[in-house]
Tab-separated table of C-alpha atoms in Angstrom:
chain	number	residue	atom	x	y	z
A	1	MET	CA	-85.053	-14.266	71.122
A	2	PRO	CA	-82.804	-12.712	73.807
A	3	GLN	CA	-80.039	-10.323	72.790
A	4	LEU	CA	-76.784	-12.143	72.078
A	5	ASN	CA	-74.509	-12.108	75.106
A	6	GLU	CA	-72.196	-14.368	77.066
A	7	LEU	CA	-75.086	-16.410	78.448
A	8	ASN	CA	-76.799	-17.347	75.178
A	9	ALA	CA	-73.962	-17.457	72.651
A	10	ILE	CA	-73.445	-20.936	71.192
A	11	SER	CA	-69.698	-20.624	70.851
A	12	PRO	CA	-67.573	-19.698	73.879
A	13	ILE	CA	-65.432	-17.460	71.659
A	14	ASP	CA	-68.468	-15.162	71.333
A	15	GLY	CA	-69.632	-15.848	74.881
A	16	ARG	CA	-67.413	-16.694	77.821
A	17	TYR	CA	-64.225	-15.578	76.046
A	18	ARG	CA	-65.659	-12.594	74.189
A	19	ASN	CA	-63.416	-10.133	76.021
A	20	LYS	CA	-60.377	-12.036	74.719
A	21	THR	CA	-61.541	-12.343	71.104
A	22	LYS	CA	-63.420	-9.112	70.433
A	23	LEU	CA	-60.505	-7.552	68.505
A	24	LEU	CA	-60.734	-10.383	65.977
A	25	SER	CA	-64.320	-9.446	65.168
A	26	ASN	CA	-62.836	-6.482	63.261
A	27	TYR	CA	-61.456	-9.012	60.768
A	28	PHE	CA	-63.548	-12.187	60.880
A	29	SER	CA	-67.131	-11.235	61.737
A	30	GLU	CA	-69.858	-11.070	59.099
A	31	GLN	CA	-69.724	-7.282	59.265
A	32	ALA	CA	-65.954	-7.348	58.813
A	33	LEU	CA	-66.190	-9.626	55.771
A	34	ILE	CA	-68.770	-7.305	54.214
A	35	ARG	CA	-66.544	-4.295	54.901
A	36	TYR	CA	-63.528	-5.942	53.270
A	37	ARG	CA	-65.671	-6.755	50.229
A	38	VAL	CA	-66.719	-3.107	50.044
A	39	LEU	CA	-63.064	-2.078	50.330
A	40	VAL	CA	-61.991	-4.313	47.439
A	41	GLU	CA	-64.859	-3.176	45.207
A	42	ILE	CA	-64.074	0.485	45.833
A	43	GLU	CA	-60.323	0.097	45.361
A	44	TYR	CA	-60.972	-1.847	42.155
A	45	PHE	CA	-63.129	0.961	40.769
A	46	ILE	CA	-60.473	3.533	41.715
A	47	ALA	CA	-57.813	1.388	40.035
A	48	LEU	CA	-59.901	1.297	36.828
A	49	CYS	CA	-60.122	5.071	36.959
A	50	GLU	CA	-56.405	5.478	37.489
A	51	PHE	CA	-55.523	2.937	34.797
A	52	PRO	CA	-57.513	4.555	33.139
A	53	LEU	CA	-60.325	2.968	31.196
A	54	PRO	CA	-61.526	5.343	28.436
A	55	GLN	CA	-65.024	5.592	29.908
A	56	LEU	CA	-63.639	6.595	33.319
A	57	THR	CA	-61.256	9.382	32.327
A	58	THR	CA	-63.791	12.023	33.376
A	59	VAL	CA	-64.077	10.756	36.956
A	60	ASN	CA	-62.674	13.463	39.218
A	61	PRO	CA	-59.950	11.948	41.432
A	62	ALA	CA	-61.157	14.187	44.254
A	63	VAL	CA	-64.092	11.812	44.697
A	64	PHE	CA	-61.776	8.918	45.603
A	65	LYS	CA	-61.504	10.299	49.111
A	66	ASP	CA	-65.288	10.166	49.439
A	67	LEU	CA	-65.359	6.626	48.120
A	68	ARG	CA	-62.751	5.455	50.606
A	69	ARG	CA	-64.760	6.980	53.435
A	70	ILE	CA	-67.429	4.373	52.679
A	71	TYR	CA	-65.231	1.555	53.983
A	72	ASP	CA	-63.179	3.652	56.408
A	73	ASN	CA	-66.376	4.709	58.186
A	74	PHE	CA	-68.283	1.483	57.593
A	75	THR	CA	-70.901	0.910	60.290
A	76	THR	CA	-73.158	-1.828	61.545
A	77	LYS	CA	-76.031	0.046	59.938
A	78	ASP	CA	-74.266	-0.183	56.555
A	79	ALA	CA	-73.819	-3.918	57.059
A	80	GLU	CA	-77.487	-4.280	57.945
A	81	VAL	CA	-78.473	-2.452	54.754
A	82	ILE	CA	-76.378	-4.879	52.709
A	83	LYS	CA	-77.829	-7.881	54.556
A	84	GLY	CA	-81.270	-6.486	53.782
A	85	ILE	CA	-80.446	-6.343	50.076
A	86	GLU	CA	-79.136	-9.910	50.317
A	87	LEU	CA	-82.581	-11.060	51.453
A	88	THR	CA	-83.737	-10.239	47.920
A	89	THR	CA	-80.647	-11.129	45.882
A	90	ASN	CA	-79.794	-14.272	47.880
A	91	HIS	CA	-76.224	-13.403	46.881
A	92	ASP	CA	-73.911	-11.709	49.347
A	93	VAL	CA	-71.451	-10.119	46.908
A	94	LYS	CA	-74.192	-8.873	44.569
A	95	ALA	CA	-75.758	-7.202	47.585
A	96	VAL	CA	-72.498	-5.289	48.104
A	97	GLU	CA	-72.554	-4.197	44.456
A	98	TYR	CA	-76.115	-2.868	44.741
A	99	PHE	CA	-75.250	-1.086	47.996
A	100	LEU	CA	-72.352	0.670	46.275
A	101	LYS	CA	-74.486	1.637	43.287
A	102	ASP	CA	-76.785	3.471	45.672
A	103	LYS	CA	-73.751	5.183	47.192
A	104	PHE	CA	-72.558	6.185	43.713
A	105	ASP	CA	-75.923	7.821	43.046
A	106	THR	CA	-75.539	9.797	46.270
A	107	LEU	CA	-72.056	10.951	45.194
A	108	ASN	CA	-73.268	11.912	41.705
A	109	LEU	CA	-71.314	9.049	40.193
A	110	GLY	CA	-74.367	7.273	38.797
A	111	ALA	CA	-73.042	7.500	35.242
A	112	PHE	CA	-70.128	5.264	36.224
A	113	LYS	CA	-71.789	2.742	38.534
A	114	GLU	CA	-71.797	-0.094	35.987
A	115	PHE	CA	-68.023	-0.198	36.414
A	116	ILE	CA	-68.538	-1.406	39.965
A	117	HIS	CA	-67.681	-5.121	39.852
A	118	PHE	CA	-66.842	-4.722	36.161
A	119	GLY	CA	-65.847	-8.047	34.587
A	120	LEU	CA	-65.543	-9.738	37.971
A	121	THR	CA	-66.964	-12.828	39.599
A	122	SER	CA	-67.819	-12.919	43.281
A	123	GLN	CA	-64.672	-14.903	43.985
A	124	ASP	CA	-62.500	-12.022	42.775
A	125	ILE	CA	-63.928	-10.169	45.742
A	126	ASN	CA	-64.037	-13.028	48.262
A	127	ASN	CA	-60.567	-14.320	47.379
A	128	THR	CA	-59.084	-10.883	47.954
A	129	ALA	CA	-61.212	-9.818	50.929
A	130	MET	CA	-60.534	-12.937	52.971
A	131	PRO	CA	-56.721	-13.032	52.685
A	132	LEU	CA	-56.610	-9.272	53.254
A	133	ALA	CA	-58.660	-9.630	56.443
A	134	THR	CA	-56.518	-12.561	57.587
A	135	LYS	CA	-53.290	-10.703	56.834
A	136	GLU	CA	-54.363	-7.702	58.883
A	137	ALA	CA	-55.615	-9.865	61.772
A	138	PHE	CA	-52.313	-11.717	61.722
A	139	GLU	CA	-50.271	-8.512	61.774
A	140	LYS	CA	-52.376	-6.495	64.207
A	141	VAL	CA	-53.648	-9.115	66.675
A	142	TYR	CA	-51.848	-12.449	66.321
A	143	LEU	CA	-48.223	-11.330	66.045
A	144	PRO	CA	-48.370	-8.812	68.924
A	145	SER	CA	-49.962	-11.454	71.156
A	146	LEU	CA	-47.388	-14.117	70.283
A	147	ASN	CA	-44.535	-11.637	70.728
A	148	VAL	CA	-45.698	-10.929	74.285
A	149	ILE	CA	-45.384	-14.643	75.086
A	150	ILE	CA	-41.929	-14.846	73.507
A	151	CYS	CA	-40.774	-11.765	75.433
A	152	LYS	CA	-42.089	-13.264	78.669
A	153	LEU	CA	-40.268	-16.533	77.983
A	154	LYS	CA	-37.055	-14.642	77.232
A	155	GLN	CA	-37.414	-12.774	80.521
A	156	LEU	CA	-37.905	-16.000	82.487
A	157	SER	CA	-35.064	-17.699	80.610
A	158	ASP	CA	-32.713	-14.877	81.583
A	159	GLU	CA	-34.015	-14.670	85.156
A	160	TRP	CA	-33.514	-18.389	85.757
A	161	ALA	CA	-30.466	-18.859	83.515
A	162	SER	CA	-28.249	-20.132	86.346
A	163	VAL	CA	-30.837	-22.209	88.218
A	164	PRO	CA	-29.776	-25.896	88.121
A	165	MET	CA	-32.552	-28.411	87.678
A	166	LEU	CA	-32.749	-32.172	87.557
A	167	ALA	CA	-33.638	-33.197	84.032
A	168	ARG	CA	-36.135	-35.940	83.273
A	169	THR	CA	-35.735	-38.127	80.222
A	170	HIS	CA	-38.405	-40.826	79.838
A	171	GLY	CA	-39.710	-39.455	83.138
A	172	GLN	CA	-36.590	-40.619	84.943
A	173	ALA	CA	-33.846	-38.622	86.643
A	174	ALA	CA	-31.247	-37.611	84.053
A	175	SER	CA	-28.179	-35.402	83.668
A	176	PRO	CA	-29.001	-32.013	85.217
A	177	THR	CA	-29.792	-28.955	83.165
A	178	ARG	CA	-30.611	-25.320	83.840
A	179	LEU	CA	-34.151	-24.049	84.093
A	180	GLY	CA	-33.404	-20.981	81.994
A	181	LYS	CA	-31.922	-23.104	79.223
A	182	GLU	CA	-35.014	-25.334	79.107
A	183	ILE	CA	-37.211	-22.269	78.666
A	184	GLY	CA	-34.744	-20.971	76.097
A	185	VAL	CA	-35.443	-24.072	74.013
A	186	PHE	CA	-39.011	-22.875	73.534
A	187	VAL	CA	-37.854	-19.335	72.776
A	188	GLU	CA	-35.634	-20.660	70.000
A	189	ARG	CA	-38.300	-22.984	68.605
A	190	LEU	CA	-40.807	-20.151	68.401
A	191	ALA	CA	-38.204	-17.810	66.929
A	192	GLN	CA	-37.464	-20.319	64.167
A	193	GLN	CA	-41.147	-20.468	63.245
A	194	MET	CA	-41.416	-16.683	63.344
A	195	GLN	CA	-38.568	-16.472	60.837
A	196	SER	CA	-40.397	-18.737	58.399
A	197	LEU	CA	-43.714	-16.877	58.509
A	198	PRO	CA	-42.702	-13.895	56.314
A	199	SER	CA	-41.913	-16.295	53.476
A	200	LEU	CA	-45.572	-17.357	53.314
A	201	PRO	CA	-47.479	-14.929	51.075
A	202	PHE	CA	-51.085	-13.933	51.563
A	203	ALA	CA	-52.252	-14.771	48.066
A	204	ALA	CA	-55.325	-13.657	46.157
A	205	LYS	CA	-56.989	-14.637	42.919
A	206	PHE	CA	-58.187	-11.921	40.579
A	207	GLY	CA	-59.085	-12.939	37.044
A	208	GLY	CA	-62.777	-13.296	36.344
A	209	ALA	CA	-65.178	-16.214	36.167
A	210	THR	CA	-62.635	-18.903	35.280
A	211	GLY	CA	-59.435	-17.000	35.988
A	212	ASN	CA	-58.664	-15.941	32.407
A	213	PHE	CA	-59.950	-12.317	32.443
A	214	ASN	CA	-62.474	-13.458	29.799
A	215	ALA	CA	-64.944	-10.606	30.296
A	216	HIS	CA	-62.225	-7.987	30.662
A	217	HIS	CA	-60.470	-9.149	27.499
A	218	VAL	CA	-63.587	-9.288	25.340
A	219	ALA	CA	-64.504	-5.722	26.346
A	220	TYR	CA	-60.978	-4.278	26.050
A	221	PRO	CA	-58.852	-6.728	24.032
A	222	LYS	CA	-55.852	-4.392	23.761
A	223	ILE	CA	-55.365	-4.006	27.515
A	224	ASP	CA	-52.920	-6.235	29.390
A	225	TRP	CA	-55.353	-7.355	32.054
A	226	LYS	CA	-52.900	-9.737	33.666
A	227	LEU	CA	-50.570	-6.796	34.269
A	228	PHE	CA	-53.473	-4.763	35.632
A	229	GLY	CA	-54.637	-7.590	37.925
A	230	THR	CA	-51.186	-8.160	39.357
A	231	SER	CA	-50.651	-4.450	39.927
A	232	PHE	CA	-54.028	-4.107	41.642
A	233	VAL	CA	-53.643	-7.100	43.940
A	234	GLU	CA	-50.012	-6.492	44.843
A	235	ASN	CA	-49.688	-2.697	44.832
A	236	LYS	CA	-53.174	-1.685	45.943
A	237	LEU	CA	-54.059	-4.517	48.325
A	238	GLY	CA	-50.598	-5.666	49.379
A	239	LEU	CA	-51.272	-9.317	48.529
A	240	HIS	CA	-49.596	-11.823	46.225
A	241	HIS	CA	-51.399	-12.284	42.905
A	242	SER	CA	-51.979	-15.956	42.153
A	243	PHE	CA	-52.019	-16.594	38.414
A	244	PRO	CA	-53.132	-18.686	36.633
A	245	THR	CA	-56.069	-19.952	38.668
A	246	THR	CA	-59.525	-21.361	38.164
A	247	GLN	CA	-62.491	-19.343	39.417
A	248	ILE	CA	-61.011	-19.528	42.906
A	249	GLU	CA	-57.647	-19.088	44.557
A	250	HIS	CA	-55.983	-22.474	44.964
A	251	TYR	CA	-55.319	-21.764	48.648
A	252	ASP	CA	-51.947	-23.525	48.660
A	253	HIS	CA	-50.352	-20.529	50.384
A	254	PHE	CA	-53.239	-20.322	52.843
A	255	ALA	CA	-52.741	-24.016	53.645
A	256	ALA	CA	-49.039	-23.449	54.297
A	257	PHE	CA	-49.914	-20.495	56.538
A	258	PHE	CA	-52.392	-22.527	58.587
A	259	ASP	CA	-49.869	-25.342	58.896
A	260	ALA	CA	-47.323	-22.827	60.198
A	261	LEU	CA	-49.757	-21.538	62.828
A	262	LYS	CA	-50.502	-25.128	63.768
A	263	ARG	CA	-46.786	-25.800	64.338
A	264	ILE	CA	-46.535	-22.772	66.614
A	265	ASN	CA	-49.551	-23.998	68.550
A	266	THR	CA	-47.995	-27.450	68.844
A	267	ILE	CA	-44.851	-25.914	70.356
A	268	LEU	CA	-47.014	-24.069	72.878
A	269	ILE	CA	-48.901	-27.267	73.742
A	270	ASP	CA	-45.516	-28.807	74.497
A	271	LEU	CA	-44.664	-25.784	76.649
A	272	ASP	CA	-48.016	-25.902	78.481
A	273	ARG	CA	-47.548	-29.577	79.309
A	274	ASP	CA	-43.994	-29.055	80.541
A	275	PHE	CA	-44.936	-26.205	82.859
A	276	TRP	CA	-47.996	-28.144	84.043
A	277	THR	CA	-45.629	-30.986	84.936
A	278	TYR	CA	-43.167	-28.659	86.679
A	279	VAL	CA	-46.047	-27.329	88.778
A	280	SER	CA	-47.122	-30.887	89.606
A	281	MET	CA	-43.512	-31.634	90.662
A	282	ASP	CA	-43.660	-28.597	92.961
A	283	TYR	CA	-40.848	-26.839	91.071
A	284	PHE	CA	-43.179	-23.869	90.896
A	285	LYS	CA	-45.734	-22.458	93.247
A	286	GLN	CA	-48.461	-20.249	91.800
A	287	LYS	CA	-49.375	-16.756	92.862
A	288	ILE	CA	-52.689	-16.718	94.626
A	289	LYS	CA	-55.278	-14.076	93.851
A	290	VAL	CA	-57.448	-13.078	96.784
A	291	GLY	CA	-60.910	-14.594	96.474
A	292	GLU	CA	-60.065	-17.187	93.827
A	293	ILE	CA	-61.002	-20.831	94.376
A	294	GLY	CA	-58.613	-23.578	93.300
A	295	SER	CA	-60.948	-26.507	93.903
A	296	SER	CA	-64.593	-26.622	94.940
A	297	ALA	CA	-63.830	-29.540	97.272
A	298	MET	CA	-60.159	-29.237	98.274
A	299	PRO	CA	-59.343	-25.831	99.769
A	300	HIS	CA	-55.560	-26.340	99.629
A	301	LYS	CA	-55.366	-26.662	95.844
A	302	VAL	CA	-54.157	-24.081	93.340
A	303	ASN	CA	-54.625	-25.841	90.030
A	304	PRO	CA	-52.561	-25.013	86.900
A	305	ILE	CA	-55.771	-24.201	85.043
A	306	ASP	CA	-54.244	-21.572	82.760
A	307	PHE	CA	-51.903	-24.077	81.117
A	308	GLU	CA	-54.784	-26.542	80.889
A	309	ASN	CA	-57.075	-23.941	79.324
A	310	SER	CA	-54.381	-23.027	76.837
A	311	GLU	CA	-53.728	-26.642	75.881
A	312	GLY	CA	-57.428	-27.272	75.294
A	313	ASN	CA	-57.904	-24.208	73.130
A	314	LEU	CA	-54.743	-24.889	71.135
A	315	GLY	CA	-56.039	-28.382	70.444
A	316	ILE	CA	-59.320	-27.051	69.069
A	317	ALA	CA	-57.463	-24.458	66.995
A	318	ASN	CA	-55.141	-27.074	65.534
A	319	ALA	CA	-57.999	-29.383	64.607
A	320	LEU	CA	-59.572	-26.535	62.643
A	321	PHE	CA	-56.289	-25.358	61.111
A	322	GLU	CA	-55.716	-28.950	60.016
A	323	HIS	CA	-59.095	-29.051	58.293
A	324	LEU	CA	-58.530	-25.686	56.628
A	325	SER	CA	-55.137	-26.674	55.243
A	326	ALA	CA	-56.370	-30.096	54.091
A	327	LYS	CA	-59.677	-28.991	52.577
A	328	LEU	CA	-59.156	-25.590	50.996
A	329	PRO	CA	-56.672	-26.595	48.249
A	330	ILE	CA	-59.188	-29.116	46.888
A	331	SER	CA	-61.980	-27.896	44.592
A	332	ARG	CA	-63.780	-29.831	41.876
A	333	LEU	CA	-62.839	-28.724	38.364
A	334	GLN	CA	-62.972	-24.938	37.990
A	335	ARG	CA	-64.900	-24.312	41.208
A	336	ASP	CA	-67.163	-25.821	43.818
A	337	LEU	CA	-68.671	-24.020	46.792
A	338	THR	CA	-67.206	-26.050	49.661
A	339	ASP	CA	-64.517	-23.440	50.339
A	340	SER	CA	-67.075	-20.711	50.977
A	341	THR	CA	-68.519	-21.989	54.241
A	342	VAL	CA	-65.113	-23.229	55.393
A	343	LEU	CA	-63.481	-19.824	54.877
A	344	ARG	CA	-66.123	-18.204	57.047
A	345	ASN	CA	-64.619	-20.146	59.953
A	346	VAL	CA	-61.015	-18.900	59.661
A	347	GLY	CA	-61.636	-16.618	62.625
A	348	VAL	CA	-62.585	-19.550	64.858
A	349	PRO	CA	-59.123	-21.182	65.156
A	350	PHE	CA	-57.594	-17.705	65.312
A	351	SER	CA	-59.869	-16.977	68.276
A	352	HIS	CA	-59.069	-20.194	70.116
A	353	THR	CA	-55.379	-19.477	69.508
A	354	ILE	CA	-55.604	-15.976	70.987
A	355	ILE	CA	-57.529	-17.343	73.989
A	356	ALA	CA	-54.740	-19.880	74.444
A	357	PHE	CA	-52.006	-17.262	74.147
A	358	GLU	CA	-53.586	-15.214	76.920
A	359	SER	CA	-53.986	-18.284	79.116
A	360	THR	CA	-50.359	-19.347	78.625
A	361	LEU	CA	-49.206	-15.834	79.472
A	362	LYS	CA	-51.426	-15.756	82.542
A	363	GLY	CA	-49.973	-19.085	83.663
A	364	LEU	CA	-46.408	-17.865	83.172
A	365	ASP	CA	-47.136	-14.698	85.130
A	366	LYS	CA	-48.330	-16.788	88.100
A	367	LEU	CA	-45.168	-18.857	88.439
A	368	VAL	CA	-43.118	-18.572	91.617
A	369	LEU	CA	-39.866	-20.550	91.638
A	370	ASN	CA	-39.655	-23.112	94.461
A	371	GLN	CA	-35.857	-23.219	94.723
A	372	SER	CA	-35.838	-25.566	97.704
A	373	LYS	CA	-37.682	-28.275	95.782
A	374	LEU	CA	-35.288	-28.061	92.838
A	375	ASP	CA	-32.323	-28.262	95.230
A	376	TYR	CA	-33.878	-31.210	97.072
A	377	ASP	CA	-34.389	-33.229	93.882
A	378	LEU	CA	-30.820	-32.605	92.784
A	379	GLU	CA	-29.395	-33.604	96.141
A	380	SER	CA	-31.588	-36.721	96.185
A	381	ASN	CA	-30.275	-37.911	92.836
A	382	TRP	CA	-26.513	-38.210	93.082
A	383	ALA	CA	-26.678	-41.096	90.629
A	384	VAL	CA	-26.903	-38.558	87.791
A	385	VAL	CA	-23.223	-37.658	88.187
A	386	ALA	CA	-22.351	-41.190	87.050
A	387	GLU	CA	-22.320	-40.001	83.460
A	388	ALA	CA	-19.775	-37.321	84.329
A	389	ILE	CA	-17.524	-39.735	86.215
A	390	GLN	CA	-17.506	-42.444	83.551
A	391	THR	CA	-16.826	-39.884	80.825
A	392	ILE	CA	-13.759	-38.514	82.608
A	393	LEU	CA	-12.575	-42.078	83.268
A	394	ARG	CA	-12.948	-42.782	79.539
A	395	ARG	CA	-10.779	-39.732	78.910
A	396	GLU	CA	-8.129	-41.172	81.226
A	397	GLY	CA	-8.203	-44.608	79.581
A	398	TYR	CA	-9.639	-46.300	82.674
A	399	PRO	CA	-10.840	-49.860	81.863
A	400	ASN	CA	-14.613	-50.394	81.504
A	401	PRO	CA	-15.749	-47.195	83.257
A	402	TYR	CA	-19.336	-47.405	82.038
A	403	GLU	CA	-19.719	-50.917	83.377
A	404	ALA	CA	-18.175	-49.929	86.716
A	405	LEU	CA	-20.644	-47.051	87.163
A	406	LYS	CA	-23.518	-49.223	85.979
A	407	GLU	CA	-22.662	-51.760	88.685
A	408	LEU	CA	-22.588	-49.040	91.306
A	409	THR	CA	-25.788	-47.230	90.351
A	410	ARG	CA	-27.952	-50.254	89.632
A	411	THR	CA	-27.018	-52.445	92.568
A	412	ASN	CA	-27.385	-49.738	95.197
A	413	SER	CA	-30.907	-48.643	96.005
A	414	LEU	CA	-29.753	-45.276	97.325
A	415	ILE	CA	-26.909	-43.387	95.718
A	416	THR	CA	-25.634	-40.525	97.869
A	417	LYS	CA	-22.730	-38.150	97.861
A	418	THR	CA	-21.005	-40.464	100.323
A	419	SER	CA	-21.424	-43.591	98.196
A	420	ILE	CA	-20.217	-41.756	95.093
A	421	HIS	CA	-17.144	-40.430	96.914
A	422	ASN	CA	-16.395	-43.872	98.368
A	423	PHE	CA	-16.513	-45.257	94.840
A	424	ILE	CA	-14.104	-42.552	93.673
A	425	ASP	CA	-11.735	-43.242	96.555
A	426	ASN	CA	-11.439	-46.880	95.448
A	427	LEU	CA	-10.595	-46.001	91.845
A	428	ASN	CA	-7.058	-46.696	90.635
A	429	VAL	CA	-6.481	-43.120	89.458
A	430	SER	CA	-4.352	-40.201	90.607
A	431	ASN	CA	-5.354	-37.966	93.482
A	432	ALA	CA	-5.742	-35.115	90.974
A	433	ILE	CA	-8.340	-37.092	89.052
A	434	LYS	CA	-10.105	-38.061	92.279
A	435	TYR	CA	-10.207	-34.388	93.256
A	436	GLU	CA	-11.640	-33.527	89.832
A	437	LEU	CA	-14.309	-36.222	90.154
A	438	LYS	CA	-15.300	-35.249	93.684
A	439	ALA	CA	-15.828	-31.653	92.552
A	440	ILE	CA	-18.744	-32.799	90.395
A	441	THR	CA	-22.179	-32.414	91.993
A	442	PRO	CA	-25.717	-32.678	90.659
A	443	SER	CA	-25.950	-28.889	90.929
A	444	ASN	CA	-22.876	-28.068	88.862
A	445	PHE	CA	-23.036	-30.889	86.306
A	446	THR	CA	-25.247	-28.789	84.047
A	447	GLY	CA	-23.226	-28.427	80.853
A	448	ILE	CA	-23.056	-25.195	78.900
């Protein structure tokens, strides 16, 4: 079997797009998942020592630093050792436990190694490791990448704030707008979603085989294990402790999080399609990179492939986010295993999203404003000032102004500045009003 590389990877996120997604492997790869499991197991043992349990009072706190080095310095070789153990156990979390027991022997902690995974079920580890990995990927990779797009959009919105542009409603010429304002719409939409994200907690279950701390309570009935569990999950891991639960986290918060990411992606699909259309309308040219080919058959073409690539990847991401949010909150009785394989794919929609973010940004960076085309379309569509004229006439109490403008604009195949001004000249209004109406042009009728 050849070594895994771009040419033989099944998924493009590990092949063609590997350079764009490699940072996410620190959070969503098999090695990363194993490392996060190791982290939770170690921090749980340390928490038991600090609590402390009577049998752990003699553990020297100085060894905690050595224990944390196990996950801080976790290597591919460590992951391979654990995968080797899993070949025998056929249980991934138990393999982590056995790996750590060997480490405890090395650190002269063998007398305490039965408190590794004490009272826990595998889901106490998985349902803390996975949200912790997702939280850190979100904070360290996703948010910085999205913020770059928002900053770029803000820059373009400011740069083109005063550029008038013919609007299109239903694909038809409509009251003019400003290019910067239209980009600002997307900035505001994304900002609104960014404001809602902090309200969505990364939640974790931690309570034993059926969520009731059964094993913990039977061994130490006088300890408030709920208090301990909440303190561990929230203060040690920085997650929200879900309680009560079954054997697994109910994933309601995860579902809300995935739905939120899906909404952001949907906004960016809308943006990609708008800019694609602006390029097709020749409102933008695209910077050409020496040596690049736009079309294999048509040498003149520079295709808006970055917006197309982004749209495609966002669509794949949203399909997967949709499945995650719809499936994960459903589990038969106290636990079935369908969530396990699904959760292993959280990194896939994240990856397609990051690929899309980079493509959108690349597309935005290529844009070159074609001012002459925007000006031409405005000047060719004097009919759009009809709304302005009839509104002022309404203000002045002129009879049936809408109908008068409708007659003008629908019975004349070509509306020009001259035909509009001739219409104004024939209105029974004061010269001051005529002057006011003639001052309106497609380029200045852009609102606020």
